Tab-separated table of C-alpha atoms and ligand atoms in Angstrom:
chain	number	residue	atom	x	y	z
A	1	MET	CA	0.000	0.000	0.000
A	2	ARG	CA	0.899	3.706	-0.278
A	3	LEU	CA	0.218	5.975	2.700
A	4	LYS	CA	-2.692	8.333	2.196
A	5	THR	CA	-3.471	9.704	5.660
A	6	GLU	CA	-1.553	11.117	8.611
A	7	LYS	CA	-3.035	8.335	10.763
A	8	GLU	CA	-1.419	5.743	8.517
A	9	ARG	CA	1.901	7.612	8.677
A	10	VAL	CA	1.746	7.645	12.478
A	11	ALA	CA	1.017	3.903	12.468
A	12	VAL	CA	4.142	3.240	10.372
A	13	LEU	CA	6.296	5.419	12.623
A	14	ARG	CA	5.024	3.608	15.722
A	15	ILE	CA	5.863	0.284	14.077
A	16	ALA	CA	9.356	1.530	13.158
A	17	SER	CA	9.878	2.688	16.730
A	18	GLU	CA	8.784	-0.721	18.037
A	19	ILE	CA	11.180	-2.454	15.617
A	20	VAL	CA	14.119	-0.384	16.872
A	21	GLY	CA	13.175	-0.953	20.513
A	22	ALA	CA	12.538	-4.694	20.192
A	23	ALA	CA	15.743	-5.317	18.207
A	24	GLY	CA	17.841	-3.413	20.769
A	25	THR	CA	16.222	-5.332	23.632
A	26	TYR	CA	16.774	-8.688	21.914
A	27	LEU	CA	20.481	-7.949	21.413
A	28	ARG	CA	21.091	-6.418	24.855
A	29	GLU	CA	19.527	-9.511	26.436
A	30	ARG	CA	22.192	-11.526	24.593
A	31	GLU	CA	25.076	-9.461	25.945
A	32	PHE	CA	25.500	-7.202	22.947
A	33	VAL	CA	26.677	-3.658	23.638
A	34	GLU	CA	25.289	-0.833	21.510
A	35	ILE	CA	27.977	1.477	20.166
A	36	LEU	CA	27.447	4.961	18.760
A	37	PRO	CA	27.621	5.456	15.006
A	38	VAL	CA	30.562	6.812	13.050
A	39	LEU	CA	29.548	9.158	10.240
A	40	LEU	CA	32.881	10.460	8.946
A	41	SER	CA	36.031	8.469	8.353
A	42	PRO	CA	38.942	8.096	5.920
A	43	ILE	CA	37.724	4.475	5.424
A	44	THR	CA	34.295	3.146	4.609
A	45	ASP	CA	32.677	0.219	2.835
A	46	PRO	CA	33.776	0.186	-0.843
A	47	LEU	CA	30.412	-1.467	-1.704
A	48	HIS	CA	30.130	-3.572	-4.799
A	49	HIS	CA	28.085	-1.132	-6.846
A	50	GLU	CA	28.853	2.447	-7.848
A	51	THR	CA	27.439	5.349	-5.836
A	52	TYR	CA	28.376	9.042	-5.801
A	53	ALA	CA	31.442	9.487	-3.606
A	54	GLY	CA	30.070	11.226	-0.509
A	55	ALA	CA	33.512	12.765	0.132
A	56	VAL	CA	34.084	15.563	2.633
A	57	ASP	CA	37.247	17.670	2.577
A	58	TYR	CA	38.331	18.529	6.111
A	59	TYR	CA	41.565	20.594	6.162
A	60	GLY	CA	42.547	18.730	3.010
A	61	ALA	CA	41.963	15.313	4.619
A	62	PRO	CA	39.768	13.079	2.445
A	63	TYR	CA	36.976	11.995	4.772
A	64	GLN	CA	33.974	10.017	3.536
A	65	LEU	CA	30.414	9.690	4.729
A	66	THR	CA	29.775	6.198	6.096
A	67	LYS	CA	28.402	3.640	3.608
A	68	SER	CA	28.536	0.921	6.245
A	69	MET	CA	30.465	0.523	9.471
A	70	ILE	CA	31.971	-2.817	8.458
A	71	PHE	CA	35.589	-1.828	9.193
A	72	HIS	CA	34.716	0.019	12.390
A	73	LYS	CA	32.792	-3.050	13.562
A	74	GLN	CA	35.839	-5.259	13.026
A	75	ILE	CA	38.138	-2.808	14.807
A	76	ALA	CA	35.661	-2.268	17.678
A	77	LEU	CA	35.653	-6.026	18.290
A	78	ARG	CA	39.126	-5.595	19.764
A	79	THR	CA	37.336	-3.837	22.634
A	80	LEU	CA	33.906	-5.547	22.781
A	81	PRO	CA	33.103	-9.176	21.873
A	82	ARG	CA	29.505	-8.572	20.703
A	83	LEU	CA	28.377	-5.209	19.425
A	84	PHE	CA	25.653	-3.505	17.461
A	85	CYS	CA	24.916	-0.054	16.165
A	86	PHE	CA	21.963	1.744	14.583
A	87	SER	CA	24.186	3.112	11.879
A	88	PRO	CA	23.142	5.886	9.485
A	89	ASN	CA	24.525	5.065	6.032
A	90	VAL	CA	24.800	7.539	3.171
A	91	ARG	CA	24.844	5.841	-0.214
A	92	LEU	CA	24.252	8.412	-2.933
A	93	GLU	CA	22.604	5.929	-5.284
A	94	PRO	CA	22.050	6.748	-8.968
A	95	ALA	CA	18.532	7.946	-9.860
A	96	GLU	CA	17.720	4.733	-11.799
A	97	ARG	CA	17.519	2.883	-8.497
A	98	ALA	CA	14.453	4.842	-7.362
A	99	SER	CA	12.157	2.619	-9.433
A	100	PHE	CA	12.900	-0.453	-7.256
A	101	GLY	CA	11.091	1.101	-4.289
A	102	ARG	CA	13.672	-0.170	-1.807
A	103	TYR	CA	16.638	2.197	-2.042
A	104	LEU	CA	17.216	5.415	-0.130
A	105	ALA	CA	20.284	7.649	-0.431
A	106	GLU	CA	20.297	7.861	3.382
A	107	PHE	CA	19.101	4.972	5.542
A	108	VAL	CA	19.784	3.296	8.892
A	109	GLN	CA	21.055	-0.211	9.267
A	110	LEU	CA	21.188	-2.246	12.413
A	111	ASP	CA	24.762	-3.409	12.008
A	112	LEU	CA	26.196	-6.075	14.322
A	113	GLU	CA	29.345	-8.138	14.653
A	114	VAL	CA	30.376	-11.056	16.879
A	115	ARG	CA	33.945	-12.017	17.771
A	116	GLU	CA	34.916	-15.619	16.888
A	117	ALA	CA	31.475	-16.362	15.406
A	118	SER	CA	30.772	-18.573	12.401
A	119	ARG	CA	28.256	-17.871	9.636
A	120	ASP	CA	25.922	-20.499	11.094
A	121	GLU	CA	25.949	-18.718	14.450
A	122	VAL	CA	25.047	-15.326	13.018
A	123	ILE	CA	22.394	-16.912	10.779
A	124	GLU	CA	20.788	-18.348	13.902
A	125	LEU	CA	21.064	-14.963	15.605
A	126	GLY	CA	19.463	-13.256	12.592
A	127	GLU	CA	16.552	-15.680	12.629
A	128	GLY	CA	16.003	-15.129	16.352
A	129	LEU	CA	16.202	-11.370	15.909
A	130	VAL	CA	13.733	-11.205	13.007
A	131	VAL	CA	11.235	-13.516	14.717
A	132	ALA	CA	11.491	-11.582	18.017
A	133	VAL	CA	10.966	-8.247	16.268
A	134	LEU	CA	7.956	-9.489	14.281
A	135	LYS	CA	6.413	-10.975	17.437
A	136	ALA	CA	6.904	-7.706	19.322
A	137	VAL	CA	5.231	-5.710	16.539
A	138	VAL	CA	2.296	-8.128	16.300
A	139	ALA	CA	1.860	-8.040	20.095
A	140	ARG	CA	2.298	-4.291	20.602
A	141	CYS	CA	1.199	-2.700	17.331
A	142	ALA	CA	-1.943	-4.728	16.525
A	143	ASP	CA	-4.035	-1.557	15.964
A	144	GLU	CA	-1.410	-0.065	13.675
A	145	LEU	CA	-1.139	-3.253	11.581
A	146	ALA	CA	-4.960	-3.428	11.338
A	147	LEU	CA	-5.160	0.202	10.209
A	148	LEU	CA	-2.612	-0.553	7.472
A	149	GLY	CA	-4.483	-3.742	6.502
A	150	ARG	CA	-1.339	-5.797	7.115
A	151	ASN	CA	-1.693	-9.447	8.039
A	152	LEU	CA	1.864	-10.246	9.113
A	153	ARG	CA	2.803	-13.915	9.261
A	154	ILE	CA	5.501	-14.817	11.790
A	155	PRO	CA	7.977	-17.270	10.252
A	156	THR	CA	9.507	-20.156	12.170
A	157	ALA	CA	13.245	-20.763	12.391
A	158	PRO	CA	15.298	-22.238	10.846
A	159	PHE	CA	14.570	-20.414	7.602
A	160	GLU	CA	15.157	-22.118	4.261
A	161	ARG	CA	18.685	-21.789	2.805
A	162	VAL	CA	19.360	-21.651	-0.935
A	163	SER	CA	22.686	-21.289	-2.727
A	164	TYR	CA	23.557	-18.294	-4.878
A	165	ALA	CA	24.706	-20.518	-7.765
A	166	GLU	CA	21.427	-22.449	-7.890
A	167	GLU	CA	19.236	-19.344	-7.755
A	168	ALA	CA	21.375	-17.588	-10.404
A	169	ALA	CA	20.884	-20.616	-12.673
A	170	ARG	CA	17.123	-20.519	-11.997
A	171	PHE	CA	16.440	-16.774	-12.357
A	172	GLY	CA	19.571	-15.136	-13.872
A	173	GLU	CA	21.347	-12.276	-12.053
A	174	PRO	CA	20.444	-10.322	-10.025
A	175	PHE	CA	17.633	-12.476	-8.672
A	176	ASP	CA	16.615	-11.194	-5.207
A	177	ASP	CA	13.327	-9.686	-6.413
A	178	ALA	CA	12.374	-12.734	-8.514
A	179	LEU	CA	13.260	-15.091	-5.660
A	180	SER	CA	11.478	-12.921	-3.101
A	181	ALA	CA	8.271	-12.961	-5.158
A	182	THR	CA	8.187	-16.784	-4.896
A	183	LEU	CA	8.708	-16.916	-1.100
A	184	SER	CA	6.076	-17.082	1.627
A	185	ALA	CA	8.679	-16.894	4.449
A	186	PRO	CA	12.150	-15.272	4.643
A	187	ALA	CA	14.997	-17.353	3.167
A	188	TRP	CA	18.789	-17.212	3.249
A	189	VAL	CA	20.883	-17.005	0.114
A	190	ILE	CA	24.351	-18.355	0.930
A	191	ASP	CA	27.719	-18.730	-0.823
A	192	PHE	CA	27.917	-15.637	-3.016
A	193	PRO	CA	30.694	-15.740	-5.627
A	194	ARG	CA	33.647	-13.456	-4.956
A	195	ARG	CA	32.953	-11.396	-8.102
A	196	VAL	CA	29.668	-9.985	-6.717
A	197	ARG	CA	30.792	-9.079	-3.181
A	198	GLU	CA	33.271	-6.955	-1.262
A	199	PHE	CA	36.785	-8.028	-0.249
A	200	TYR	CA	36.030	-8.236	3.465
A	201	ASP	CA	33.667	-11.233	3.280
A	202	ARG	CA	35.654	-14.413	3.902
A	203	GLU	CA	36.509	-16.682	1.009
A	204	ASP	CA	35.928	-20.323	1.879
A	205	PRO	CA	39.448	-21.766	2.300
A	206	ARG	CA	38.173	-25.026	0.756
A	207	ARG	CA	36.234	-23.477	-2.155
A	208	PRO	CA	38.137	-20.657	-3.878
A	209	ASP	CA	35.903	-17.849	-5.167
A	210	VAL	CA	32.994	-18.900	-2.902
A	211	LEU	CA	32.348	-16.641	0.088
A	212	LEU	CA	31.165	-17.642	3.552
A	213	ASP	CA	28.472	-14.989	3.439
A	214	MET	CA	24.711	-14.669	3.210
A	215	ASP	CA	21.758	-12.427	2.449
A	216	LEU	CA	18.325	-12.738	3.979
A	217	VAL	CA	15.528	-12.241	1.441
A	218	TYR	CA	12.037	-11.229	2.543
A	219	PRO	CA	8.974	-13.023	1.146
A	220	GLU	CA	6.124	-11.476	-0.889
A	221	GLY	CA	8.444	-9.545	-3.226
A	222	TYR	CA	9.950	-7.248	-0.556
A	223	GLY	CA	13.462	-8.226	-1.675
A	224	GLU	CA	16.759	-8.151	0.203
A	225	ALA	CA	16.645	-7.698	3.983
A	226	LEU	CA	20.145	-8.230	5.288
A	227	SER	CA	23.727	-8.911	4.203
A	228	GLY	CA	26.563	-10.361	6.181
A	229	GLY	CA	29.030	-13.176	6.582
A	230	GLU	CA	32.265	-14.340	8.070
A	231	ARG	CA	35.096	-11.852	7.586
A	232	GLU	CA	38.635	-11.895	6.355
A	233	PHE	CA	40.867	-10.878	9.271
A	234	GLU	CA	44.380	-12.032	8.284
A	235	LEU	CA	46.619	-9.446	6.607
A	236	GLU	CA	47.941	-11.664	3.797
A	237	ARG	CA	44.468	-12.815	2.789
A	238	ILE	CA	43.108	-9.244	2.827
A	239	LEU	CA	46.027	-7.984	0.695
A	240	ASP	CA	45.419	-10.850	-1.722
A	241	ARG	CA	41.711	-9.961	-2.010
A	242	LEU	CA	42.552	-6.296	-2.625
A	243	ARG	CA	44.964	-7.316	-5.393
A	244	ARG	CA	42.423	-9.620	-7.025
A	245	ASP	CA	39.711	-6.928	-6.864
A	246	ALA	CA	42.218	-4.349	-8.245
A	247	ILE	CA	41.724	-2.052	-5.212
A	248	PRO	CA	44.815	0.030	-4.316
A	249	GLU	CA	46.081	-0.661	-0.795
A	250	SER	CA	46.483	3.094	-0.251
A	251	ARG	CA	42.677	3.469	-0.214
A	252	PHE	CA	42.464	1.342	2.924
A	253	ALA	CA	45.759	2.332	4.592
A	254	ALA	CA	44.068	3.219	7.905
A	255	TYR	CA	42.268	-0.152	7.962
A	256	LEU	CA	45.363	-2.123	6.968
A	257	SER	CA	47.396	-0.628	9.786
A	258	MET	CA	44.759	-1.903	12.257
A	259	VAL	CA	44.809	-5.323	10.582
A	260	ARG	CA	48.607	-5.375	10.948
A	261	GLU	CA	48.183	-4.879	14.703
A	262	GLY	CA	45.539	-7.616	14.694
A	263	ILE	CA	41.754	-7.732	14.418
A	264	PRO	CA	39.703	-10.719	15.616
A	265	ARG	CA	38.063	-13.394	13.515
A	266	SER	CA	34.356	-12.555	13.329
A	267	ALA	CA	31.022	-12.764	11.579
A	268	GLY	CA	28.146	-10.311	11.477
A	269	PHE	CA	25.505	-8.653	9.370
A	270	GLY	CA	23.567	-5.470	8.780
A	271	ILE	CA	19.787	-5.293	8.430
A	272	GLY	CA	18.166	-2.204	6.941
A	273	VAL	CA	15.686	-0.625	9.354
A	274	GLU	CA	13.552	1.077	6.676
A	275	ARG	CA	13.379	-2.136	4.605
A	276	LEU	CA	12.324	-4.075	7.686
A	277	THR	CA	9.694	-1.430	8.422
A	278	ARG	CA	8.504	-1.592	4.810
A	279	TYR	CA	8.078	-5.368	5.009
A	280	VAL	CA	6.451	-5.376	8.452
A	281	ALA	CA	4.019	-2.589	7.538
A	282	GLY	CA	3.375	-3.965	4.030
A	283	LEU	CA	4.416	-0.784	2.177
A	284	ASP	CA	4.865	-0.597	-1.582
A	285	ARG	CA	7.676	1.918	-1.371
A	286	ILE	CA	10.484	2.478	1.111
A	287	GLU	CA	10.000	6.245	1.228
A	288	ASP	CA	6.836	5.608	3.256
A	289	ALA	CA	8.907	3.810	5.922
A	290	ARG	CA	10.543	6.906	7.437
A	291	LEU	CA	10.321	10.665	7.726
A	292	PHE	CA	12.620	12.782	5.511
A	293	PRO	CA	13.275	10.045	2.936
A	294	LYS	CA	15.945	10.638	0.280
A	295	VAL	CA	14.766	8.834	-2.813
A	296	PRO	CA	17.688	8.253	-5.232
A	297	GLY	CA	18.005	11.204	-7.598
A	298	ASP	CA	15.628	13.501	-5.665
A	299	THR	CA	17.690	16.592	-4.919
A	300	ARG	CA	14.802	18.493	-3.315
A	301	ALA	CA	14.552	16.171	-0.278
A	302	ILE	CA	15.344	17.745	3.086
B	1	LIG	N1	26.679	-4.225	7.080
B	1	LIG	C1	26.941	-5.250	6.111
B	1	LIG	C2	27.713	-6.376	6.750
B	1	LIG	O1	27.927	-6.365	7.932
B	1	LIG	C3	27.711	-4.718	4.947
B	1	LIG	C4	26.964	-3.712	4.121
B	1	LIG	O2	26.046	-3.066	4.549
B	1	LIG	N2	27.404	-3.512	2.906
B	1	LIG	O3	28.095	-7.309	6.086
């Protein structure tokens, strides 16, 4: 649906607020510590697709607006074993992406990382988190869901897992929307090939070019929910990935000096708050999931 009344907008904002509260509670109860977001840094997620740079010149120093806190999560794990952050991300997406209804040039992701964790462990955590959040919304926002005409089904864990290679053979690439349209419960896509992902997701030591990563895909055509995986943490392997992806080491000098000192093995993920709100509230377009949305290409947004 598209929002038509202020009452509907209030209902969505209450649901979004419940999502943020319930997710934070779920993680705190499991000994996660919430850290404050970083918005400016010489290093940020290179992402796999092109966006406008988001560069800020500060006394000649090339700072960037955060695209994801992946590197800060890894470095922060030296201090805290389990952490999360409601992290504002600025990804100045090209205008063509507006038509998908699920991109914003500024959004918030719930980004988390766990020291010494495996992909299976963070998959289980993700399932628990999504189910807990949906249950909280159904229990506490029943009036809001009714007003929006949303009949939200609560999935049961474990969710189905499908491999990237099989789905690419079935639908072609990219396939998240086509796959999502066939699903009636969230499902994991695992084992992305190296060519479609960033250098920090860990390559399976036994299967070159296959990553130990995953996406969660929502049902009913709502598309991608979450991305994450196990991480590369050893200097030689990271340098090798940079070389193979033709990324100059100088771009990540600040990160590499931390890696040289040592960062822990880890796994984690980030789940988009507006996309989760869109799915929970049953919204056609992501701009209805928050106030002050920045739709790709819209330069009049405030
Ligand atoms: N936050 C994601 C992760 O932890 C990365 C991303 O948003 N690109 O894997």
